[in-house]
């Protein structure tokens, strides 16, 4: 029988790619999004598909789904630093109330529930690379606290529903991910650098640029999420690409790959900006038989092409 999956935040960058993957795997997909940061443009190609339904709804309110539901992927949340600074209360609400509602639906429907958590639960980490058993170094009252603490609460709530109600739960800790459908102006380093480089404008590096990130191409991430959902692992699993790079070198790489004349300029480092970030993915490798396949150069070329078309407004 055809399985049904609910994707909250299904019109967002990751959510929409997940909808595509689930449709390709033969699922009925119910995409729920309030379009706060998600965009209909990301899912419009699915509207004619009879296995796809879109519901515009804010999941901090009761979620009503009449049909059976086999899987729930809870991806709804503002997720770029700029977005959660702009929508701090919504970010806290969707991580707390929204996770509660989505778990309530999973309990009612006896669905497998997968939480899209984040490397931000590790905060500005004092352990490097980050392993799932590290508890993190988070400032609860800083500007990033609204996202970090909401996701930490969401993880705690997920484990409580698992332990107390016996819901089948999964927790993916998602590290920096990029690819087509990222918003050009979401404030993240990658879309900022690519659009600045394509326009030959100054590329804005925050701080001294020596902070590191590890960027995962979206198709790899979605494969990891899918494998985790089908596994029986209830403890958190890091999903990301361990290829670590400083933000300086990353900016230079983008300038080179775009053939741009842009120069680097340095701006103030945002508060609590993590100094290092790199996933230890040994757990995902051993229990999911998953590891990322797309190199940064390959992924960046596809993403640069996408941004070129978006900048020219070619659909
Ligand atoms: N960053 C930057 N220039 C920008 C945007 C971001 O140098 O225009 C830096 C940011 O301070 C951080 C890194 O790039 O150190 C990655 O930032 P991003 O917003 O992509 O996500 P984060 O990993 O901080 O959540």
Tab-separated table of N, CA and C in Angstrom, residues 100-175:
chain	number	residue	atom	x	y	z
A	100	UNK	N	5.407	20.036	19.495
A	100	UNK	CA	4.395	19.356	20.313
A	100	UNK	C	3.207	18.903	19.459
A	101	UNK	N	2.732	19.792	18.580
A	101	UNK	CA	1.589	19.452	17.721
A	101	UNK	C	1.963	18.332	16.747
A	102	UNK	N	3.144	18.433	16.160
A	102	UNK	CA	3.569	17.411	15.183
A	102	UNK	C	3.747	16.054	15.871
A	103	UNK	N	4.252	16.073	17.111
A	103	UNK	CA	4.384	14.814	17.868
A	103	UNK	C	3.014	14.268	18.258
A	104	UNK	N	2.094	15.172	18.574
A	104	UNK	CA	0.727	14.747	18.886
A	104	UNK	C	0.101	14.030	17.699
A	105	UNK	N	0.348	14.561	16.506
A	105	UNK	CA	-0.159	13.927	15.285
A	105	UNK	C	0.489	12.545	15.103
A	106	UNK	N	1.785	12.458	15.377
A	106	UNK	CA	2.499	11.171	15.240
A	106	UNK	C	1.940	10.128	16.215
A	107	UNK	N	1.635	10.565	17.414
A	107	UNK	CA	1.081	9.651	18.432
A	107	UNK	C	-0.290	9.151	17.987
A	108	UNK	N	-1.118	10.079	17.527
A	108	UNK	CA	-2.481	9.757	17.095
A	108	UNK	C	-2.470	8.786	15.907
A	109	UNK	N	-1.573	9.052	14.952
A	109	UNK	CA	-1.560	8.287	13.700
A	109	UNK	C	-0.602	7.098	13.754
A	110	UNK	N	0.113	6.951	14.873
A	110	UNK	CA	1.137	5.905	14.996
A	110	UNK	C	2.174	6.009	13.876
A	111	UNK	N	2.613	7.236	13.634
A	111	UNK	CA	3.589	7.481	12.559
A	111	UNK	C	4.999	7.445	13.121
A	112	UNK	N	5.955	7.217	12.236
A	112	UNK	CA	7.358	7.469	12.564
A	112	UNK	C	7.551	8.985	12.479
A	113	UNK	N	8.197	9.560	13.488
A	113	UNK	CA	8.397	11.013	13.546
A	113	UNK	C	9.876	11.340	13.422
A	114	UNK	N	10.229	12.190	12.478
A	114	UNK	CA	11.636	12.607	12.355
A	114	UNK	C	11.747	14.112	12.578
A	115	UNK	N	12.570	14.485	13.550
A	115	UNK	CA	12.811	15.899	13.846
A	115	UNK	C	14.030	16.402	13.081
A	116	UNK	N	13.836	17.515	12.353
A	116	UNK	CA	14.982	18.202	11.753
A	116	UNK	C	15.613	19.060	12.838
A	117	UNK	N	16.623	18.519	13.509
A	117	UNK	CA	17.352	19.312	14.492
A	117	UNK	C	18.584	19.897	13.799
A	118	UNK	N	19.524	20.374	14.559
A	118	UNK	CA	20.575	21.206	13.963
A	118	UNK	C	21.889	21.117	14.721
A	119	UNK	N	22.964	21.392	14.027
A	119	UNK	CA	24.274	21.510	14.669
A	119	UNK	C	24.288	22.664	15.665
A	120	UNK	N	23.312	23.585	15.564
A	120	UNK	CA	23.243	24.695	16.521
A	120	UNK	C	22.983	24.209	17.948
A	121	UNK	N	22.518	22.979	18.117
A	121	UNK	CA	22.356	22.481	19.496
A	121	UNK	C	23.726	22.379	20.182
A	122	UNK	N	24.807	22.335	19.390
A	122	UNK	CA	26.158	22.308	19.969
A	122	UNK	C	26.664	23.715	20.292
A	123	UNK	N	25.924	24.756	19.838
A	123	UNK	CA	26.298	26.140	20.124
A	123	UNK	C	27.652	26.486	19.533
A	124	UNK	N	28.465	27.217	20.330
A	124	UNK	CA	29.843	27.541	19.940
A	124	UNK	C	30.686	26.423	20.565
A	125	UNK	N	30.937	25.343	19.828
A	125	UNK	CA	31.364	24.094	20.460
A	125	UNK	C	32.791	24.121	21.019
A	126	UNK	N	32.942	23.482	22.158
A	126	UNK	CA	34.262	23.368	22.788
A	126	UNK	C	34.879	22.017	22.471
A	127	UNK	N	34.168	21.200	21.724
A	127	UNK	CA	34.659	19.878	21.301
A	127	UNK	C	34.646	19.883	19.776
A	128	UNK	N	35.699	19.370	19.167
A	128	UNK	CA	35.818	19.468	17.713
A	128	UNK	C	36.479	18.214	17.146
A	129	UNK	N	35.941	17.572	16.126
A	129	UNK	CA	34.622	17.786	15.530
A	129	UNK	C	33.515	17.410	16.505
A	130	UNK	N	32.273	17.742	16.169
A	130	UNK	CA	31.180	17.491	17.099
A	130	UNK	C	30.612	16.088	16.904
A	131	UNK	N	30.538	15.382	18.032
A	131	UNK	CA	29.969	14.036	18.064
A	131	UNK	C	28.623	14.128	18.764
A	132	UNK	N	27.758	13.166	18.509
A	132	UNK	CA	26.397	13.233	19.050
A	132	UNK	C	26.360	13.251	20.574
A	133	UNK	N	27.395	12.726	21.238
A	133	UNK	CA	27.336	12.677	22.709
A	133	UNK	C	27.835	13.982	23.360
A	134	UNK	N	28.201	14.984	22.551
A	134	UNK	CA	28.592	16.287	23.095
A	134	UNK	C	27.333	17.110	23.402
A	135	UNK	N	27.255	17.689	24.605
A	135	UNK	CA	26.037	18.384	25.031
A	135	UNK	C	25.970	19.840	24.604
A	136	UNK	N	27.077	20.382	24.155
A	136	UNK	CA	27.018	21.713	23.570
A	136	UNK	C	27.372	22.852	24.496
A	137	UNK	N	27.500	24.024	23.902
A	137	UNK	CA	27.905	25.245	24.604
A	137	UNK	C	27.058	26.385	24.057
A	138	UNK	N	25.840	26.493	24.606
A	138	UNK	CA	24.839	27.408	24.044
A	138	UNK	C	24.555	28.554	25.002
A	139	UNK	N	24.501	29.768	24.457
A	139	UNK	CA	24.081	30.931	25.234
A	139	UNK	C	22.557	31.077	25.108
A	140	UNK	N	21.821	30.807	26.185
A	140	UNK	CA	20.361	30.826	26.058
A	140	UNK	C	19.785	32.212	25.811
A	141	UNK	N	20.496	33.267	26.250
A	141	UNK	CA	19.915	34.613	26.166
A	141	UNK	C	20.503	35.461	25.038
A	142	UNK	N	21.402	34.895	24.240
A	142	UNK	CA	21.929	35.624	23.080
A	142	UNK	C	20.931	35.567	21.933
A	143	UNK	N	21.223	36.322	20.851
A	143	UNK	CA	20.274	36.353	19.730
A	143	UNK	C	20.046	34.997	19.071
A	144	UNK	N	21.065	34.127	19.101
A	144	UNK	CA	20.889	32.800	18.510
A	144	UNK	C	20.129	31.845	19.425
A	145	UNK	N	19.971	32.256	20.689
A	145	UNK	CA	19.326	31.388	21.677
A	145	UNK	C	17.929	30.958	21.253
A	146	UNK	N	17.244	31.832	20.501
A	146	UNK	CA	15.857	31.512	20.115
A	146	UNK	C	15.806	30.265	19.231
A	147	UNK	N	16.807	30.103	18.415
A	147	UNK	CA	16.851	28.931	17.521
A	147	UNK	C	17.459	27.734	18.263
A	148	UNK	N	18.620	27.974	18.894
A	148	UNK	CA	19.339	26.878	19.542
A	148	UNK	C	18.498	26.228	20.635
A	149	UNK	N	17.893	27.085	21.486
A	149	UNK	CA	17.117	26.526	22.594
A	149	UNK	C	15.811	25.905	22.116
A	150	UNK	N	15.207	26.480	21.053
A	150	UNK	CA	13.981	25.885	20.514
A	150	UNK	C	14.275	24.474	20.012
A	151	UNK	N	15.401	24.316	19.333
A	151	UNK	CA	15.739	22.991	18.801
A	151	UNK	C	16.154	22.032	19.927
A	152	UNK	N	16.788	22.558	20.957
A	152	UNK	CA	17.146	21.689	22.089
A	152	UNK	C	15.868	21.224	22.804
A	153	UNK	N	14.930	22.162	22.961
A	153	UNK	CA	13.632	21.801	23.547
A	153	UNK	C	12.945	20.757	22.655
A	154	UNK	N	12.993	20.977	21.346
A	154	UNK	CA	12.339	20.059	20.396
A	154	UNK	C	12.931	18.648	20.528
A	155	UNK	N	14.236	18.567	20.706
A	155	UNK	CA	14.865	17.247	20.901
A	155	UNK	C	14.366	16.603	22.195
A	156	UNK	N	14.285	17.425	23.268
A	156	UNK	CA	13.835	16.887	24.563
A	156	UNK	C	12.391	16.403	24.455
A	157	UNK	N	11.557	17.185	23.776
A	157	UNK	CA	10.142	16.825	23.596
A	157	UNK	C	10.021	15.536	22.774
A	158	UNK	N	10.848	15.424	21.757
A	158	UNK	CA	10.830	14.234	20.900
A	158	UNK	C	11.191	12.991	21.717
A	159	UNK	N	12.228	13.102	22.533
A	159	UNK	CA	12.628	11.952	23.361
A	159	UNK	C	11.542	11.628	24.401
A	160	UNK	N	10.865	12.672	24.900
A	160	UNK	CA	9.802	12.426	25.882
A	160	UNK	C	8.640	11.665	25.243
A	161	UNK	N	8.265	12.052	24.033
A	161	UNK	CA	7.193	11.319	23.339
A	161	UNK	C	7.628	9.899	23.024
A	162	UNK	N	8.892	9.720	22.769
A	162	UNK	CA	9.381	8.362	22.524
A	162	UNK	C	9.322	7.534	23.813
A	163	UNK	N	9.864	8.100	24.897
A	163	UNK	CA	9.960	7.336	26.147
A	163	UNK	C	8.601	7.153	26.819
A	164	UNK	N	7.804	8.222	26.820
A	164	UNK	CA	6.559	8.182	27.580
A	164	UNK	C	5.406	7.612	26.762
A	165	UNK	N	5.322	7.985	25.473
A	165	UNK	CA	4.196	7.538	24.644
A	165	UNK	C	4.576	6.432	23.669
A	166	UNK	N	5.858	6.075	23.622
A	166	UNK	CA	6.284	4.999	22.712
A	166	UNK	C	6.239	5.377	21.239
A	167	UNK	N	6.266	6.702	20.931
A	167	UNK	CA	6.296	7.111	19.514
A	167	UNK	C	7.661	6.737	18.929
A	168	UNK	N	7.626	6.238	17.689
A	168	UNK	CA	8.863	5.897	16.965
A	168	UNK	C	9.495	7.195	16.485
A	169	UNK	N	10.577	7.627	17.099
A	169	UNK	CA	11.138	8.940	16.766
A	169	UNK	C	12.568	8.845	16.239
A	170	UNK	N	12.949	9.846	15.454
A	170	UNK	CA	14.311	9.988	14.917
A	170	UNK	C	14.711	11.460	15.066
A	171	UNK	N	15.983	11.692	15.344
A	171	UNK	CA	16.482	13.076	15.451
A	171	UNK	C	17.691	13.241	14.537
A	172	UNK	N	17.533	14.080	13.521
A	172	UNK	CA	18.663	14.379	12.621
A	172	UNK	C	19.265	15.704	13.033
A	173	UNK	N	20.556	15.719	13.326
A	173	UNK	CA	21.246	16.993	13.587
A	173	UNK	C	21.903	17.435	12.286
A	174	UNK	N	21.258	18.415	11.670
A	174	UNK	CA	21.630	18.851	10.320
A	174	UNK	C	22.693	19.943	10.392
A	175	UNK	N	23.802	19.727	9.690
A	175	UNK	CA	24.864	20.735	9.600
A	175	UNK	C	24.646	21.571	8.330
